[in-house]
CSV table of C-alpha atoms in Angstrom, one decimal:
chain,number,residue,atom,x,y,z
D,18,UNK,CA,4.0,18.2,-15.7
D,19,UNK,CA,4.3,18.9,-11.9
D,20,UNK,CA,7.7,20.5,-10.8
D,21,UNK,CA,10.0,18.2,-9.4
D,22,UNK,CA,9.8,20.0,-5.8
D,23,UNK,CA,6.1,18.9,-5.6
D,24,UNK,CA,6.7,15.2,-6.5
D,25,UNK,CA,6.7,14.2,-2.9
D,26,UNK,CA,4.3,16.1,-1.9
D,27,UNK,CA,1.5,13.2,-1.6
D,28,UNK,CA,-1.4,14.6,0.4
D,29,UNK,CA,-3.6,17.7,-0.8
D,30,UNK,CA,-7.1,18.0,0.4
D,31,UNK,CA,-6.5,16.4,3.4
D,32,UNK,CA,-6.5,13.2,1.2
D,33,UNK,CA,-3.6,10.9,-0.2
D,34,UNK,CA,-4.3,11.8,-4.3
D,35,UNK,CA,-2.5,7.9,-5.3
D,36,UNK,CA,-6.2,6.6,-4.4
D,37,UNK,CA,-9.4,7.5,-5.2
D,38,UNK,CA,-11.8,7.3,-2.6
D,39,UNK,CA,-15.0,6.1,-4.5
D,40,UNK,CA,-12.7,3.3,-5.3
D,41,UNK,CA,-11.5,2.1,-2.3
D,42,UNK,CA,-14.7,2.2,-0.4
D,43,UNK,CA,-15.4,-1.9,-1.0
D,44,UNK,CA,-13.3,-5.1,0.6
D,45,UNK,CA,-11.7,-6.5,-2.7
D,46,UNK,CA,-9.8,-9.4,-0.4
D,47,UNK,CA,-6.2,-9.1,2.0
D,48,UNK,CA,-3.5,-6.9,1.0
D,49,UNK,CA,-0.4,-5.5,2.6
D,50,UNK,CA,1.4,-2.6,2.4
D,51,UNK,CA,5.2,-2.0,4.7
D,52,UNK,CA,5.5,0.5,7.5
D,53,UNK,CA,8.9,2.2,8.1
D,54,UNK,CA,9.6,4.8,10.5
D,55,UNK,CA,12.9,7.5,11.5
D,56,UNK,CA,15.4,7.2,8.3
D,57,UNK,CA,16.1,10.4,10.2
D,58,UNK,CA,19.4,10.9,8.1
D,59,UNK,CA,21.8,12.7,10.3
D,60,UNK,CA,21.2,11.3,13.8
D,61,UNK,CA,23.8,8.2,13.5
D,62,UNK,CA,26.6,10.6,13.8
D,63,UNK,CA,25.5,12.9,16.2
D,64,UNK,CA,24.5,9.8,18.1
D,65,UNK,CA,27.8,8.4,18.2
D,66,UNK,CA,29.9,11.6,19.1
D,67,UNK,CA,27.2,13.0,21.7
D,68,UNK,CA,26.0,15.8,19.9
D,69,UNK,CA,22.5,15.5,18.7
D,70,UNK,CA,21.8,19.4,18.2
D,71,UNK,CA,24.8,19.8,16.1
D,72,UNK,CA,26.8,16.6,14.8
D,73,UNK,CA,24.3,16.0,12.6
D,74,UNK,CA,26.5,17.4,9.2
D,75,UNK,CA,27.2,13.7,7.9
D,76,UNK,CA,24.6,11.0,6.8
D,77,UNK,CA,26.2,8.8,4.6
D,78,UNK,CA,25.0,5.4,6.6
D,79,UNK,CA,21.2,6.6,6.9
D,80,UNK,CA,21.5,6.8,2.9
D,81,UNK,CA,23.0,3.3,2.4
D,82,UNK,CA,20.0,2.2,5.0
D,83,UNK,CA,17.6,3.8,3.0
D,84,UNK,CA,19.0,2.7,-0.5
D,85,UNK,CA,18.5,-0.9,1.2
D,86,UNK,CA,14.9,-0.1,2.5
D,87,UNK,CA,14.0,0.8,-1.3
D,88,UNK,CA,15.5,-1.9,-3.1
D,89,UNK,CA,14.1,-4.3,-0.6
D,90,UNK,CA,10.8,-3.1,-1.2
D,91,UNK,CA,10.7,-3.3,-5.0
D,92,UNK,CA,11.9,-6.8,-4.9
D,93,UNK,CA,8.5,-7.6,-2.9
D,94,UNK,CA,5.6,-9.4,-5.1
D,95,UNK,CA,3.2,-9.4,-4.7
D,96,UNK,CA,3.8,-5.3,-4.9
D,97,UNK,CA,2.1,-3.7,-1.1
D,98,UNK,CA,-0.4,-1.5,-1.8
D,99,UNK,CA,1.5,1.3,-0.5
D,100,UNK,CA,4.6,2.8,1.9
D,101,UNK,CA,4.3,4.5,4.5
D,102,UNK,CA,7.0,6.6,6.6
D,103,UNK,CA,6.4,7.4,10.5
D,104,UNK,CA,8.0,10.4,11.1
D,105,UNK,CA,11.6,11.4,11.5
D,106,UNK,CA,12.4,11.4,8.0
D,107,UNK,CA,15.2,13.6,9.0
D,108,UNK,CA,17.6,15.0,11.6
D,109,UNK,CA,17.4,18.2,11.5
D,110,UNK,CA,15.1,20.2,13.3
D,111,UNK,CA,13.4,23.2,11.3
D,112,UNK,CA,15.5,26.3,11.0
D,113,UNK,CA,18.8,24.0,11.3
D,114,UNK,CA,21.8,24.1,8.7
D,115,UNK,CA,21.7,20.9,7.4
D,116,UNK,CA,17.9,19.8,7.3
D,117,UNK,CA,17.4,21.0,3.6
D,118,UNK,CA,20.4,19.1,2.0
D,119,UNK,CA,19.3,16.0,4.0
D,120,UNK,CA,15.4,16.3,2.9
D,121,UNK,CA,16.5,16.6,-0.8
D,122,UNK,CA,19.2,13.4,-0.2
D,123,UNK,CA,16.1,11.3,1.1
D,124,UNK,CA,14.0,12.6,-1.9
D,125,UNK,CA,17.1,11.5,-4.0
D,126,UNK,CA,16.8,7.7,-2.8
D,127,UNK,CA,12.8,8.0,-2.3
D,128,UNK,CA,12.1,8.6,-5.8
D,129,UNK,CA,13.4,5.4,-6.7
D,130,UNK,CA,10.8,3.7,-4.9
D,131,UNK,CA,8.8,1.8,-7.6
D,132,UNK,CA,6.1,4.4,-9.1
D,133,UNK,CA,3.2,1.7,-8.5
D,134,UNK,CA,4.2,1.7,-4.8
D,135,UNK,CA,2.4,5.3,-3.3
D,136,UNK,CA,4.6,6.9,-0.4
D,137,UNK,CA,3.3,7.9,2.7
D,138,UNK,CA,4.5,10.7,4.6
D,139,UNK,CA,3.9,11.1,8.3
D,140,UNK,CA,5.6,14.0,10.3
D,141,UNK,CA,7.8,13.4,13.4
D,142,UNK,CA,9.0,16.1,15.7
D,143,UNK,CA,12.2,16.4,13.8
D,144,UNK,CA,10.2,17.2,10.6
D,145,UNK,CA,8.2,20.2,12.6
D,146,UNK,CA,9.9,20.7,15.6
D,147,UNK,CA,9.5,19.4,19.2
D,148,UNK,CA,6.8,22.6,19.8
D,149,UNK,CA,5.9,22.9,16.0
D,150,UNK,CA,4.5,26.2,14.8
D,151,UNK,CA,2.4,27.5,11.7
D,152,UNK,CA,5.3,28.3,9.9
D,153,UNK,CA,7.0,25.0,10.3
D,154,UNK,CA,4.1,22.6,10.1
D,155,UNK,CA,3.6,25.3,6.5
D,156,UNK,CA,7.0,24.0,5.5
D,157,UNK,CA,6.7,20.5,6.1
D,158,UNK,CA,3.2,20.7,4.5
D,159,UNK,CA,4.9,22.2,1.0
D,160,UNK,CA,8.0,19.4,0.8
D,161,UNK,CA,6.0,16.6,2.0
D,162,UNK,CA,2.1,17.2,1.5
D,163,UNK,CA,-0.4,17.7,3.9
D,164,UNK,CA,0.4,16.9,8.3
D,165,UNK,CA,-2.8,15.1,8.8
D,166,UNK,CA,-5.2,13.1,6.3
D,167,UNK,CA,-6.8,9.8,5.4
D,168,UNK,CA,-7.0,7.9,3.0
D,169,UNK,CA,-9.0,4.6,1.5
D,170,UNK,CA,-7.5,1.4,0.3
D,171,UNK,CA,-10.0,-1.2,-0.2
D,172,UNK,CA,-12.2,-1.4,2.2
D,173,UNK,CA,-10.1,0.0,5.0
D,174,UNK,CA,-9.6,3.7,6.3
D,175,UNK,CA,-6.5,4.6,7.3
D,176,UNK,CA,-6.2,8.4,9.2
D,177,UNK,CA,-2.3,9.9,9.3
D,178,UNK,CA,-2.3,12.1,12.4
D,179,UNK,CA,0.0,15.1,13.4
D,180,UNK,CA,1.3,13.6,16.6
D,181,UNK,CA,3.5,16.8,17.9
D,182,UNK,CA,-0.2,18.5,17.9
D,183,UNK,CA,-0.6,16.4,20.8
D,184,UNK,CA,2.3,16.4,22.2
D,185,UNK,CA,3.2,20.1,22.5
D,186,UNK,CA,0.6,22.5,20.5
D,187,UNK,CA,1.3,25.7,23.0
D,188,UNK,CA,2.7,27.9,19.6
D,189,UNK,CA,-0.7,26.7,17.2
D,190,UNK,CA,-3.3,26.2,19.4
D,191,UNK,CA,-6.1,26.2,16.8
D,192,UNK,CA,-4.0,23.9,14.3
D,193,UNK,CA,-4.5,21.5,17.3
D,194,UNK,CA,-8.4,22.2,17.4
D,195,UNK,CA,-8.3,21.8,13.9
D,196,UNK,CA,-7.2,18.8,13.8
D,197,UNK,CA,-9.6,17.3,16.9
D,198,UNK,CA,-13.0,18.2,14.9
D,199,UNK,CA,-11.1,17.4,11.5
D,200,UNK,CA,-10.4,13.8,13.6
D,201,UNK,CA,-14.3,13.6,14.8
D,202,UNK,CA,-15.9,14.2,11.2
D,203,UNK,CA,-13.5,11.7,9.8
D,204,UNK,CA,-14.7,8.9,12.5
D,205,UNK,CA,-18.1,9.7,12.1
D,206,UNK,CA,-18.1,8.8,8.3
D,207,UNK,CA,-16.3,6.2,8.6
D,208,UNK,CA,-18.7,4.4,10.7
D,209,UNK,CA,-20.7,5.5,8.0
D,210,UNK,CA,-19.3,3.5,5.5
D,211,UNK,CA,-19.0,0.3,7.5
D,212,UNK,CA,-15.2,0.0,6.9
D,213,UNK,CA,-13.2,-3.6,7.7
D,214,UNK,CA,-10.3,-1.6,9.9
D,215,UNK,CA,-9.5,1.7,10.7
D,216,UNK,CA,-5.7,2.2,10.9
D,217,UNK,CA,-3.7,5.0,12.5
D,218,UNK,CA,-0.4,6.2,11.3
D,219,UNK,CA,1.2,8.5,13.6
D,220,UNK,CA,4.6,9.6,14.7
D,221,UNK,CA,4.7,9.4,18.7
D,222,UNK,CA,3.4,5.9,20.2
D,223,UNK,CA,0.2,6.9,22.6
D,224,UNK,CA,2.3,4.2,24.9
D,225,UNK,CA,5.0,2.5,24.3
D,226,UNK,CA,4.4,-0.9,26.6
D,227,UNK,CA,1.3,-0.3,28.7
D,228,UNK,CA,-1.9,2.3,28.8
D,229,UNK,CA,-0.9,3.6,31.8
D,230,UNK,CA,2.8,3.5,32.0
D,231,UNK,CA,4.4,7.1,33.1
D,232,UNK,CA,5.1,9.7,30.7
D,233,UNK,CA,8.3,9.9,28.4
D,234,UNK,CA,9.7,11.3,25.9
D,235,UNK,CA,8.9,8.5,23.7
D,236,UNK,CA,4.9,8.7,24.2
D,237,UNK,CA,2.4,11.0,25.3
D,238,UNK,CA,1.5,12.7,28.0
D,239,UNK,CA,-1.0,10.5,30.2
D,240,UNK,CA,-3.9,13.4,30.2
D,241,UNK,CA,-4.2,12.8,26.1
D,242,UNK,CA,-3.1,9.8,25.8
D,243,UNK,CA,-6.2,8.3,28.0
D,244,UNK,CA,-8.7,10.7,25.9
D,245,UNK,CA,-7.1,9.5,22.7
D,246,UNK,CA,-6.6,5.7,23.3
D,247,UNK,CA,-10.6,6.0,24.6
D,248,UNK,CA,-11.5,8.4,21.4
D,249,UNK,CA,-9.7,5.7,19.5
D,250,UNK,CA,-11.5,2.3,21.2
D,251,UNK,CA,-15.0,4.2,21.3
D,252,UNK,CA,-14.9,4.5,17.3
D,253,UNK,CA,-13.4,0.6,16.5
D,254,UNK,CA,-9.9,1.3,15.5
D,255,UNK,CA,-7.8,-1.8,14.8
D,256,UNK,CA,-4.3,-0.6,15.4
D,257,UNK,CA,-2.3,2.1,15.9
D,258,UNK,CA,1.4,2.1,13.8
D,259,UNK,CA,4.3,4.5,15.1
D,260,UNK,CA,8.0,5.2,15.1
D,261,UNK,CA,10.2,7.6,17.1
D,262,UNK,CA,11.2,5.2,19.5
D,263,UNK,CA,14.1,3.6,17.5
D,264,UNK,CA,13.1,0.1,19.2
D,265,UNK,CA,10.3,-2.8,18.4
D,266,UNK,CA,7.4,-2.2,21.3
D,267,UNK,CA,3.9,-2.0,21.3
D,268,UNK,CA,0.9,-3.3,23.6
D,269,UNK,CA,-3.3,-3.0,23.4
D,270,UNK,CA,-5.9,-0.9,25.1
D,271,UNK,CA,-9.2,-3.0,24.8
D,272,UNK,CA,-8.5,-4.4,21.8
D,273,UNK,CA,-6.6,-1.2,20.2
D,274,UNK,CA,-3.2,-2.5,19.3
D,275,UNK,CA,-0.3,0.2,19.9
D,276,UNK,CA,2.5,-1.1,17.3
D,277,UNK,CA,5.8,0.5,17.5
D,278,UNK,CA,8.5,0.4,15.1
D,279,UNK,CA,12.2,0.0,15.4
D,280,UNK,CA,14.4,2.6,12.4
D,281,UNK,CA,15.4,2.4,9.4
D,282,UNK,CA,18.3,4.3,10.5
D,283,UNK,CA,19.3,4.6,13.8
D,284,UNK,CA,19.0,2.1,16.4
D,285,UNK,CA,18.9,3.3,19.9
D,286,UNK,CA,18.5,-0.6,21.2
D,287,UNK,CA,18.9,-3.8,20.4
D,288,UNK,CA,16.8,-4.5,17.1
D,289,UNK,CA,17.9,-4.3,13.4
D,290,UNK,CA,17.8,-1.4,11.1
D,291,UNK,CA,14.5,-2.4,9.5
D,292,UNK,CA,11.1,-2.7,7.9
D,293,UNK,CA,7.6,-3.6,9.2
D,294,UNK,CA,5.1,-5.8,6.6
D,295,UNK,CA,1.6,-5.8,7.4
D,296,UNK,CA,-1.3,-8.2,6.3
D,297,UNK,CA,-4.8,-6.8,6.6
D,298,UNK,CA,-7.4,-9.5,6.1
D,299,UNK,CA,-11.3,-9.5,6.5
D,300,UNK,CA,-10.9,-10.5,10.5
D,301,UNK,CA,-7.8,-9.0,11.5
D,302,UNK,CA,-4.6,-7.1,11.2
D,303,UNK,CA,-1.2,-9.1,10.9
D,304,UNK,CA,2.4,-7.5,11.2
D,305,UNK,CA,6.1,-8.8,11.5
D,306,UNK,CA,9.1,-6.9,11.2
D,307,UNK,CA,11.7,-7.5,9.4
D,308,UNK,CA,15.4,-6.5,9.4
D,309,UNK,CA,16.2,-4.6,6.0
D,310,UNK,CA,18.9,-7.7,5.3
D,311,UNK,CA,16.1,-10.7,5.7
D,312,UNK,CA,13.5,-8.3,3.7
D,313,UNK,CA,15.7,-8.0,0.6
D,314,UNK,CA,17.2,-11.4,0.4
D,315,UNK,CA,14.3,-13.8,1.3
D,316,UNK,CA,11.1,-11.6,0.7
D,317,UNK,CA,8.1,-12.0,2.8
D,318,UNK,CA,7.6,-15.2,4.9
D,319,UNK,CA,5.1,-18.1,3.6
D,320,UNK,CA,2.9,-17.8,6.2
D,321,UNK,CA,1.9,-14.3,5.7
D,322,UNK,CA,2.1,-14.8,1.8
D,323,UNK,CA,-0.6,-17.4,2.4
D,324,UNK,CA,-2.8,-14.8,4.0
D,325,UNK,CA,-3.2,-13.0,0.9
D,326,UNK,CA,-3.3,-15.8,-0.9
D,327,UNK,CA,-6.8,-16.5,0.4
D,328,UNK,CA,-9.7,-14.6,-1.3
């Protein structure tokens, strides 16, 4: 029996161990599974009172939000195939007093996620830090499982990246050119395979509207960006699914859609505290997102229902 601390710990191997590879490897038909992004507990407060380094000691609303998120996703039938989590699944940086009691209050509402509905855990800056290090990607890696992976559900292959290596890697240099060849054996075999999609789960949007737009905090830095979003066209990836930005965006760079994803806690515009469902089919890649409210009391709309519907 594994020890309760290693229950959410999801990806050894550099592989998420809910599927088995050999498998997944064949198109069986559509599915779906839900994207969410930045329950972030902690950040609502220190939001409100201006104080996002320190007011982060109360989290009662991101708990309530993510209770919602959960029982809106068992509801759901059919069941997705999985859930995945973009990053942010806290406020509190690494090293900061209240990061631990807020990881094991997000494990506390987690675990209530139906047990035939695998998790997904990608990290975000606030699970690592803004310049992550050894130590804290280590840490990360032990409460959630491993920073970068893929995985096969199938037919499809879908790659979680460590975003932060990207955006600032000056403390771990070689975790960064780790991760690069890990990235470029992972493409090659997939082409391999002759896969349907290839779907990239990743904290930090490589844009946020437009390929070229200026740099922010909320994507990356041009110089990668245009290497990745090429890297990324060059070996036929569908789509691209983030978080971080606590809004609905997203755009395409020849035919690579970037899809952003509003929180599941805070909200730093003007869309709902919410959930993103997304239909893969033989031809393409469908999403809508969905406010945690309309998710839980009407389910998934007919239109994308019929999608799976069809064999």
């Amino acid at each position: 029996m594994a020890a309760a601390a290693d229950t959410f710990v999801r990806a050894r191997g550099r592989t998420l161990t809910a599927f088995r590879p050999d498998a997944e490897y064949q198109w069986k038909g559509p599915f779906y599974f839900i994207q969410g992004a930045d329950p972030q507990f902690g950040l609502m407060k220190s939001w409100a009172h201006g104080d996002t380094e320190n007011g982060d000691d109360e989290w009662g609303e991101e708990i309530k939000l993510a209770e919602q998120a959960v029982q809106a996703i068992n509801k759901l039938n059919p069941k997705p195939k999985f859930f995945v989590l973009c990053g942010d699944l806290v406020h509190g940086m690494p090293g900061t007093r209240w990061k631990k009691s807020q990881e094991q209050d997000l494990k506390d509402v987690l675990k209530n996620t139906d047990q035939d509905i695998p998790l997904v855990f990608v990290s975000g800056n606030h699970d690592i830090g803004n310049t992550p290090t050894r130590e804290t990607i280590d840490d990360y890696c032990k409460n959630w499982g491993d920073d970068y992976f893929s995985f096969w559900v199938g037919g499809v292959f879908f790659l979680v990246l460590n975003s932060q290596l990207y955006f600032d890697s000056s403390k771990c240099p070689e975790l960064r050119q780790a991760q690069d060849a890990w990235l470029d054996e992972q493409l090659a075999a997939a082409a391999n395979q002759k896969c349907k999609h290839i779907i990239v789960f990743q904290h930090i949007p490589l844009f946020l509207n437009k390929p070229d737009e200026d740099n922010d905090y909320f994507n990356l830095d041009k110089s990668v960006r245009q290497e990745i979003m090429e890297k990324f066209h060059k070996a036929g990836i569908t789509a691209v699914f983030s978080g971080h930005y606590h809004r609905n965006a997203g755009g395409s760079y020849k035919g690579l859609e970037m899809v952003v994803s509003s929180a599941i806690g805070c909200q730093l515009g003007q869309d709902t505290h919410g959930l993103r469902v997304v239909v893969v089919t033989e031809e393409k890649v469908v999403h809508r997102y969905y406010s945690l409210t309309e998710l839980g009391s009407h389910g998934i709309e007919k239109e994308l229902l019929d999608m799976l519907a069809k064999q």
